[in-house]
XYZ file of C-alpha atoms in Angstrom:
528
model
C 0.000 0.000 0.000
C 1.347 3.406 -0.981
C 1.467 5.982 1.763
C 0.400 9.563 1.113
C 3.495 10.669 3.002
C 5.968 9.269 0.494
C 8.768 11.813 0.724
C 9.314 12.093 4.486
C 9.585 8.438 5.522
C 12.126 7.636 2.823
C 14.184 10.604 3.881
C 13.959 9.501 7.505
C 15.027 5.995 6.646
C 17.948 7.399 4.672
C 19.039 9.444 7.692
C 18.753 6.400 9.946
C 20.878 4.400 7.530
C 23.444 7.175 7.495
C 23.559 7.254 11.343
C 24.031 3.499 11.480
C 26.811 3.743 8.924
C 28.555 6.478 10.898
C 28.232 4.424 14.078
C 29.801 1.415 12.377
C 32.623 3.564 11.069
C 33.240 5.025 14.511
C 33.372 1.566 16.032
C 35.735 0.351 13.354
C 38.091 3.257 13.897
C 38.006 2.678 17.659
C 38.897 -0.975 17.261
C 41.656 0.042 14.850
C 43.250 2.258 17.497
C 43.330 -0.707 19.876
C 44.706 -3.383 17.571
C 46.913 -1.495 15.156
C 49.948 -1.135 17.457
C 50.552 -4.841 16.879
C 50.328 -4.525 13.104
C 52.884 -3.802 10.401
C 52.589 -2.297 7.009
C 52.776 -4.138 3.710
C 54.882 -1.820 1.602
C 54.905 -3.761 -1.633
C 54.763 -1.375 -4.600
C 52.143 -1.517 -7.314
C 52.796 -3.848 -10.209
C 53.530 -2.010 -13.433
C 52.088 -3.238 -16.703
C 55.257 -2.939 -18.678
C 57.901 -5.503 -17.874
C 60.474 -2.777 -18.531
C 59.215 -0.576 -15.723
C 61.466 -0.319 -12.698
C 60.311 -1.954 -9.507
C 59.084 0.256 -6.711
C 61.343 -0.001 -3.714
C 59.862 -1.028 -0.395
C 59.948 1.497 2.414
C 62.144 0.707 5.439
C 60.496 -0.682 8.557
C 63.012 0.107 11.236
C 60.522 1.148 13.857
C 57.321 -0.871 14.150
C 55.697 1.639 16.447
C 56.218 4.415 13.912
C 54.694 2.284 11.209
C 51.663 1.591 13.358
C 51.278 5.265 14.129
C 51.308 6.009 10.404
C 48.736 3.345 9.594
C 46.120 4.619 12.042
C 45.328 7.910 10.290
C 45.530 6.150 6.920
C 42.945 3.598 8.033
C 40.715 6.341 9.378
C 41.026 8.325 6.167
C 40.417 5.220 4.103
C 37.294 4.426 6.094
C 35.949 7.930 5.605
C 36.775 7.672 1.891
C 34.925 4.377 1.646
C 31.879 5.905 3.310
C 32.056 8.885 0.938
C 32.251 6.503 -2.008
C 29.250 4.603 -0.680
C 27.283 7.834 -0.331
C 28.340 8.910 -3.830
C 27.157 5.680 -5.437
C 23.822 5.885 -3.577
C 23.382 9.505 -4.591
C 24.250 8.771 -8.243
C 21.843 5.851 -8.419
C 19.048 7.908 -6.856
C 19.689 10.715 -9.309
C 19.519 8.325 -12.267
C 16.311 6.847 -10.933
C 14.724 10.278 -10.617
C 15.826 11.545 -14.030
C 16.332 9.452 -17.129
C 17.573 11.888 -19.760
C 17.029 11.333 -23.435
C 16.061 8.130 -25.125
C 19.150 6.242 -24.037
C 19.604 5.182 -20.435
C 15.921 5.790 -19.793
C 15.117 2.935 -22.150
C 16.389 0.486 -19.541
C 13.875 1.413 -16.848
C 11.859 -1.621 -15.802
C 13.414 -3.891 -18.403
C 13.426 -6.944 -16.159
C 9.958 -6.570 -14.645
C 7.648 -8.657 -16.828
C 4.375 -6.979 -17.727
C 1.202 -8.878 -18.650
C -0.108 -8.489 -22.190
C -3.153 -6.706 -20.740
C -0.961 -3.829 -19.506
C -1.369 -0.389 -21.116
C 0.076 -0.376 -24.600
C 2.447 2.481 -23.748
C 3.921 0.442 -20.880
C 4.425 -2.589 -23.103
C 5.999 -0.380 -25.736
C 8.442 1.097 -23.223
C 9.421 -2.298 -21.880
C 9.983 -3.704 -25.356
C 12.349 -0.810 -26.062
C 14.112 -1.408 -22.765
C 14.581 -5.102 -23.473
C 15.868 -4.422 -26.983
C 18.486 -2.100 -25.497
C 19.430 -4.561 -22.763
C 19.593 -7.544 -25.106
C 21.864 -5.630 -27.465
C 24.125 -4.861 -24.485
C 24.220 -8.541 -23.501
C 25.204 -9.626 -26.990
C 27.850 -6.922 -27.357
C 29.402 -7.683 -23.969
C 29.372 -11.438 -24.559
C 30.969 -11.030 -27.976
C 33.670 -8.799 -26.507
C 34.649 -11.149 -23.666
C 34.475 -14.095 -26.050
C 37.287 -12.460 -28.016
C 39.604 -12.546 -25.004
C 38.743 -16.178 -24.304
C 39.388 -17.167 -27.925
C 42.750 -15.394 -27.894
C 43.782 -17.558 -24.959
C 42.128 -20.932 -25.627
C 41.517 -20.996 -29.388
C 38.362 -21.143 -31.499
C 37.636 -24.822 -30.866
C 37.537 -24.421 -27.088
C 35.107 -21.501 -27.277
C 32.896 -22.992 -30.013
C 29.867 -23.679 -27.727
C 29.960 -20.127 -26.422
C 30.413 -18.632 -29.883
C 27.355 -20.606 -30.976
C 25.366 -19.199 -28.054
C 26.337 -15.671 -29.083
C 25.313 -16.340 -32.688
C 21.980 -17.792 -31.583
C 21.380 -14.801 -29.335
C 22.235 -12.491 -32.239
C 19.643 -14.313 -34.354
C 16.954 -13.792 -31.723
C 17.912 -10.140 -31.318
C 17.925 -9.556 -35.065
C 14.420 -11.007 -35.311
C 13.267 -8.796 -32.433
C 14.637 -5.690 -34.155
C 13.012 -6.693 -37.430
C 9.616 -7.131 -35.747
C 10.064 -3.830 -33.933
C 10.777 -2.076 -37.213
C 7.510 -3.320 -38.708
C 5.693 -2.369 -35.500
C 6.992 1.197 -35.794
C 5.686 1.249 -39.374
C 2.191 0.477 -38.051
C 2.092 -3.274 -38.761
C -0.145 -4.697 -37.420
C -2.708 -1.925 -37.005
C -5.220 -3.183 -34.395
C -4.372 -2.803 -30.723
C -4.837 -6.443 -29.726
C -2.395 -7.612 -32.383
C 0.081 -4.893 -31.474
C 0.049 -6.083 -27.867
C 0.947 -9.588 -28.984
C 3.657 -8.261 -31.275
C 5.241 -6.382 -28.365
C 5.041 -9.542 -26.273
C 6.791 -11.382 -29.098
C 9.574 -8.795 -29.213
C 10.115 -9.125 -25.469
C 10.059 -12.906 -25.750
C 12.797 -12.827 -28.387
C 14.950 -10.553 -26.216
C 14.428 -12.742 -23.162
C 15.357 -15.819 -25.186
C 18.573 -14.115 -26.275
C 19.410 -13.489 -22.616
C 18.482 -17.056 -21.660
C 20.764 -18.514 -24.346
C 23.699 -16.507 -23.020
C 22.929 -17.170 -19.352
C 22.754 -20.906 -20.069
C 26.406 -20.884 -21.166
C 27.731 -18.350 -18.672
C 28.714 -20.877 -15.993
C 30.642 -22.978 -18.496
C 32.282 -19.880 -19.885
C 33.389 -18.819 -16.404
C 34.756 -22.304 -15.799
C 36.790 -22.069 -19.011
C 38.213 -18.637 -18.226
C 38.752 -19.367 -14.507
C 39.550 -15.737 -13.774
C 39.333 -16.323 -10.024
C 41.994 -19.054 -10.203
C 44.132 -19.306 -13.339
C 44.253 -15.609 -14.046
C 47.920 -15.210 -14.999
C 47.404 -16.133 -18.657
C 44.277 -13.979 -18.902
C 46.220 -11.036 -17.497
C 48.988 -11.693 -19.989
C 46.537 -11.674 -22.903
C 45.003 -8.385 -21.772
C 48.414 -6.803 -21.201
C 49.626 -7.920 -24.623
C 46.617 -6.356 -26.326
C 47.114 -3.237 -24.243
C 50.728 -2.850 -25.396
C 49.777 -3.447 -29.031
C 47.105 -0.750 -28.870
C 49.370 1.683 -27.037
C 51.847 1.312 -29.893
C 49.074 1.902 -32.464
C 47.902 5.203 -31.025
C 50.843 7.165 -32.394
C 50.459 5.694 -35.880
C 46.722 6.346 -35.966
C 47.176 9.870 -34.642
C 49.701 10.638 -37.391
C 47.377 9.166 -40.028
C 44.513 11.397 -38.868
C 46.746 14.477 -39.023
C 47.589 13.559 -42.595
C 43.889 13.114 -43.433
C 43.109 16.558 -41.998
C 45.571 18.074 -44.483
C 44.368 16.075 -47.494
C 40.590 16.170 -47.044
C 37.911 18.586 -45.885
C 36.992 18.671 -42.201
C 33.708 16.848 -42.860
C 35.639 13.789 -44.013
C 37.183 13.127 -40.601
C 34.451 14.498 -38.315
C 33.054 10.985 -37.583
C 36.303 9.994 -35.814
C 37.295 13.344 -34.329
C 38.603 12.768 -30.808
C 38.772 8.989 -31.204
C 42.513 8.756 -30.552
C 42.141 10.819 -27.380
C 39.261 8.624 -26.246
C 41.328 5.519 -26.964
C 44.158 6.906 -24.852
C 41.724 7.564 -22.002
C 40.480 3.973 -22.180
C 44.074 2.727 -22.111
C 44.932 4.875 -19.079
C 41.868 3.435 -17.357
C 42.996 -0.059 -18.386
C 46.467 0.605 -16.955
C 44.978 1.387 -13.564
C 42.750 -1.680 -13.578
C 45.502 -4.037 -14.747
C 47.725 -2.790 -11.925
C 44.884 -3.292 -9.456
C 44.358 -6.809 -10.782
C 48.069 -7.573 -10.290
C 47.951 -6.204 -6.767
C 44.858 -8.266 -5.979
C 46.665 -11.327 -7.290
C 49.595 -10.600 -4.953
C 47.102 -10.322 -2.082
C 45.444 -13.603 -3.112
C 42.104 -11.879 -3.670
C 40.582 -13.686 -6.697
C 37.302 -11.766 -6.608
C 39.074 -8.442 -7.049
C 41.354 -9.925 -9.707
C 38.375 -10.930 -11.861
C 36.608 -7.607 -11.233
C 39.547 -5.410 -12.226
C 40.646 -7.661 -15.080
C 37.216 -7.603 -16.715
C 37.084 -3.809 -16.412
C 40.537 -3.589 -18.011
C 39.505 -5.963 -20.811
C 36.439 -3.867 -21.550
C 38.490 -0.682 -21.757
C 41.110 -2.343 -23.961
C 38.411 -3.689 -26.290
C 36.858 -0.229 -26.646
C 40.236 1.369 -27.319
C 40.595 -1.171 -30.123
C 37.161 -0.210 -31.522
C 38.073 3.490 -31.486
C 41.460 3.082 -33.170
C 40.102 0.585 -35.690
C 37.306 2.996 -36.627
C 39.844 5.749 -37.325
C 42.134 3.423 -39.286
C 39.228 2.038 -41.277
C 37.938 5.486 -42.199
C 41.427 6.478 -43.361
C 41.532 3.432 -45.631
C 38.010 4.071 -46.931
C 38.818 7.680 -47.784
C 41.794 6.487 -49.792
C 39.652 3.905 -51.588
C 36.963 6.497 -52.290
C 39.537 8.908 -53.734
C 40.813 6.233 -56.111
C 37.280 5.163 -57.049
C 35.919 8.636 -57.771
C 37.166 9.053 -61.384
C 35.725 5.681 -62.418
C 32.464 6.482 -60.644
C 32.133 9.760 -62.516
C 32.794 7.947 -65.792
C 30.280 5.227 -64.955
C 27.647 7.769 -63.992
C 28.172 9.640 -67.248
C 27.769 6.373 -69.169
C 24.445 5.762 -67.410
C 23.237 9.239 -68.293
C 24.303 8.832 -71.906
C 22.175 5.723 -72.160
C 19.202 7.574 -70.704
C 19.601 10.448 -73.135
C 19.053 7.972 -75.960
C 15.491 7.483 -74.727
C 14.151 10.601 -76.440
C 11.038 11.839 -78.198
C 10.975 13.217 -81.710
C 12.305 16.598 -80.590
C 15.340 14.973 -78.994
C 14.379 15.649 -75.334
C 14.120 12.907 -72.658
C 10.563 11.979 -71.776
C 8.604 13.556 -68.906
C 10.092 13.433 -65.419
C 13.181 11.755 -66.814
C 14.337 15.095 -68.153
C 14.371 16.702 -64.709
C 16.249 13.751 -63.209
C 18.878 13.847 -65.909
C 19.374 17.593 -65.458
C 19.714 17.098 -61.705
C 22.246 14.297 -62.152
C 24.238 16.400 -64.639
C 24.345 19.243 -62.124
C 25.524 16.908 -59.340
C 28.297 15.444 -61.516
C 29.470 18.923 -62.481
C 29.468 19.982 -58.820
C 31.463 16.920 -57.747
C 34.050 17.519 -60.479
C 34.485 21.120 -59.346
C 34.805 20.134 -55.701
C 37.277 17.345 -56.414
C 39.555 19.663 -58.388
C 39.146 22.746 -56.235
C 40.954 21.654 -53.061
C 40.404 19.415 -50.022
C 37.083 17.589 -50.194
C 35.252 14.565 -48.765
C 35.549 11.686 -51.273
C 33.014 9.468 -49.497
C 30.441 12.230 -49.598
C 31.281 12.865 -53.260
C 30.550 9.210 -54.034
C 27.343 9.435 -52.011
C 26.139 12.409 -54.045
C 26.815 10.640 -57.334
C 25.116 7.421 -56.266
C 22.053 9.213 -54.916
C 21.706 11.395 -58.010
C 21.982 8.516 -60.480
C 20.064 5.882 -58.498
C 16.659 6.702 -60.103
C 18.291 6.447 -63.535
C 20.844 3.642 -63.146
C 20.225 0.575 -65.267
C 23.036 -1.554 -63.899
C 25.131 -1.258 -67.036
C 28.142 -0.209 -64.941
C 29.060 -2.015 -61.725
C 31.175 0.848 -60.462
C 28.127 2.720 -59.152
C 27.102 -0.290 -57.062
C 30.656 -0.635 -55.747
C 30.688 3.052 -54.786
C 27.307 2.736 -53.082
C 28.423 -0.299 -51.074
C 31.626 1.436 -49.958
C 29.673 4.433 -48.689
C 26.987 2.335 -46.963
C 29.430 -0.001 -45.272
C 31.502 2.933 -44.051
C 28.450 4.654 -42.540
C 27.277 1.396 -40.935
C 30.675 0.688 -39.383
C 30.906 4.232 -38.010
C 27.464 3.986 -36.420
C 28.264 0.595 -34.905
C 31.583 1.800 -33.485
C 29.974 4.841 -31.893
C 27.280 2.745 -30.227
C 29.858 0.172 -29.119
C 31.850 2.817 -27.250
C 28.882 4.759 -25.813
C 26.296 2.061 -25.235
C 25.344 2.937 -21.693
C 23.749 6.138 -23.052
C 22.394 4.931 -26.415
C 18.757 3.888 -26.625
C 16.771 1.511 -28.783
C 16.097 3.970 -31.614
C 19.709 4.207 -32.759
C 20.203 0.460 -32.342
C 17.082 -0.297 -34.371
C 18.257 1.887 -37.258
C 21.639 0.167 -37.168
C 20.010 -3.270 -37.268
C 17.903 -2.180 -40.252
C 20.994 -0.823 -42.023
C 22.775 -4.135 -41.563
C 19.768 -6.021 -42.876
C 19.624 -3.788 -45.973
C 23.220 -4.786 -46.724
C 22.450 -8.522 -46.502
C 19.606 -8.658 -49.023
C 20.309 -9.603 -52.628
C 21.151 -7.266 -54.216
C 22.224 -5.056 -51.297
C 20.123 -1.938 -50.846
C 23.052 0.382 -50.266
C 21.050 3.595 -50.463
C 18.696 2.506 -47.684
C 21.573 1.124 -45.618
C 23.524 4.367 -45.872
C 20.537 6.507 -44.893
C 19.641 4.277 -41.933
C 23.224 4.077 -40.709
C 23.602 7.845 -40.745
C 20.307 8.221 -38.919
C 21.504 5.674 -36.360
C 24.654 7.679 -35.718
C 22.672 10.916 -35.376
C 20.257 9.341 -32.894
C 23.119 7.844 -30.893
C 24.938 11.169 -30.712
C 21.726 12.854 -29.574
C 21.279 10.240 -26.826
C 24.821 10.847 -25.600
C 24.336 14.627 -25.546
C 21.106 14.295 -23.584
C 22.658 11.748 -21.248
C 25.418 14.156 -20.300
C 28.464 13.347 -18.225
C 27.724 10.153 -16.279
C 30.236 10.874 -13.504
C 30.315 13.891 -11.216
C 32.369 15.245 -8.359
C 35.876 14.028 -7.643
C 35.554 11.244 -10.233
C 34.787 13.714 -13.033
C 37.700 12.694 -15.242
C 37.515 11.803 -18.905
C 38.924 8.315 -18.443
C 36.415 7.252 -15.763
C 33.572 9.102 -17.443
C 34.383 7.410 -20.744
C 34.501 3.997 -19.102
C 31.080 4.501 -17.538
C 29.630 5.975 -20.737
C 31.018 3.076 -22.739
C 29.552 0.469 -20.403
C 32.945 -0.707 -19.161
C 31.517 -0.076 -15.682
C 27.831 -0.589 -14.975
C 25.372 1.210 -12.690
C 26.535 4.634 -13.926
C 29.225 4.870 -11.243
C 33.027 4.496 -10.992
C 32.587 1.620 -8.524
C 30.114 -0.256 -10.680
C 30.820 -3.833 -11.749
C 32.144 -4.618 -15.229
C 29.744 -6.508 -17.531
C 30.528 -10.106 -18.408
C 29.500 -12.852 -20.806
C 25.842 -13.720 -20.314
C 22.349 -12.294 -20.084
C 20.399 -10.651 -17.267
C 21.085 -13.331 -14.634
C 24.854 -13.138 -14.922
C 25.367 -9.560 -16.056
C 26.775 -8.261 -12.774
C 28.496 -11.336 -11.395
C 31.846 -9.499 -11.239
C 30.434 -7.074 -8.674
C 32.493 -6.536 -5.535
C 30.902 -6.864 -2.093
C 28.760 -3.844 -1.238
C 30.077 -1.301 1.217
């Protein structure tokens, strides 16, 4: 039963909880003052990632009483810091419960609370969106951790888990396809639409079930709480490889900025900096994992290692997106002359379809004139200075699409290059910002992918949907804002939370792992 005095009692309970917490802290500090004189300090230095890094020397311990005196204020300060962290996490979670900005993180509200089909249609609609977002997160996270397992154990050992991911992807793809038709108004009557929404949610839940069913076996294979040395080595190797790539990618982007217009590189602006932030975050977590291993604390090893793996994987996505765009711009530049020639050949064929006075028939005339104008504009742009070759190809393909007869394959090749580039850019952005991106952007991306798989590929539709997906995702991120506030307001932690490397919208949140809703937060540390 809901009380009419909803605000006051919750506030009172919160104050009581705070008093209890302060009392516990006071008791703990008091006990510390009694027992710490008999204790010593472990002065082992943090483990560096690079094997070339010098070891940190241990501090001398000549006087045990001095060491104990030093530990006491440190313990007290640490206890106060832990309580502050606890209060911060509670405050952040309450704030995110009260306000769900944009269409991104708000999509997840109530995703795991099953609603009956008789519920209001708006509630069912919201939950279906939430489950689509969550299921996409499960699949992305599972695919990412699967990559680390395969790097260590090989493809044969991870085959059952790879199959589970593929099956979950199939269910998710079907759910997105049904949702797309639902948004188009199919079916029209309310009763049928209720059942369609139930079907979407069922598909998403099945995707989660398929992943959860394999999660225990996957954990047994990885054995992060026991045989973690090899897993740490794999993550550290990937970290070093990516750290070495950042300089090369950064130089390549500087070169692109000189050769092409600013619009050509806008999609990956800031990606190298974001990758560096993820790698700095990974450095911290890998060191913490090493320290936890030295302290024989397997739970913390797995927690920090998974967070480091997530950050490393996202750094890879960011650098790969920049490198791929650089390659695509080069390909587009080389393809442009042939595309212009192919487009002109198509128009020449159309001009042969004339009436007695030599003019193309009806609306065809206007389309030909428009295409001629676009080709002339692209030629001028391409010879007048830095330009965007992918956009130039896009303009040619769009202008000639209503007229193209298929006589030249170069137009199809240009259209596929543009569409695949836009789709990859949208996917990479969502992959590195998924805690803020809602179902709308993900749905458009799924539709773009599907348009590329039909025969023949519908590259125009795929390109348009992919660009819309990216725009929606960027809007979600802007509305979501900075996910971390206060003392933790740093780009590396904020980026990790925004990218889903840490869950719960907080620096102390658990890292996601292979699996669905039942196993999503199994790397969580004990609550404060």
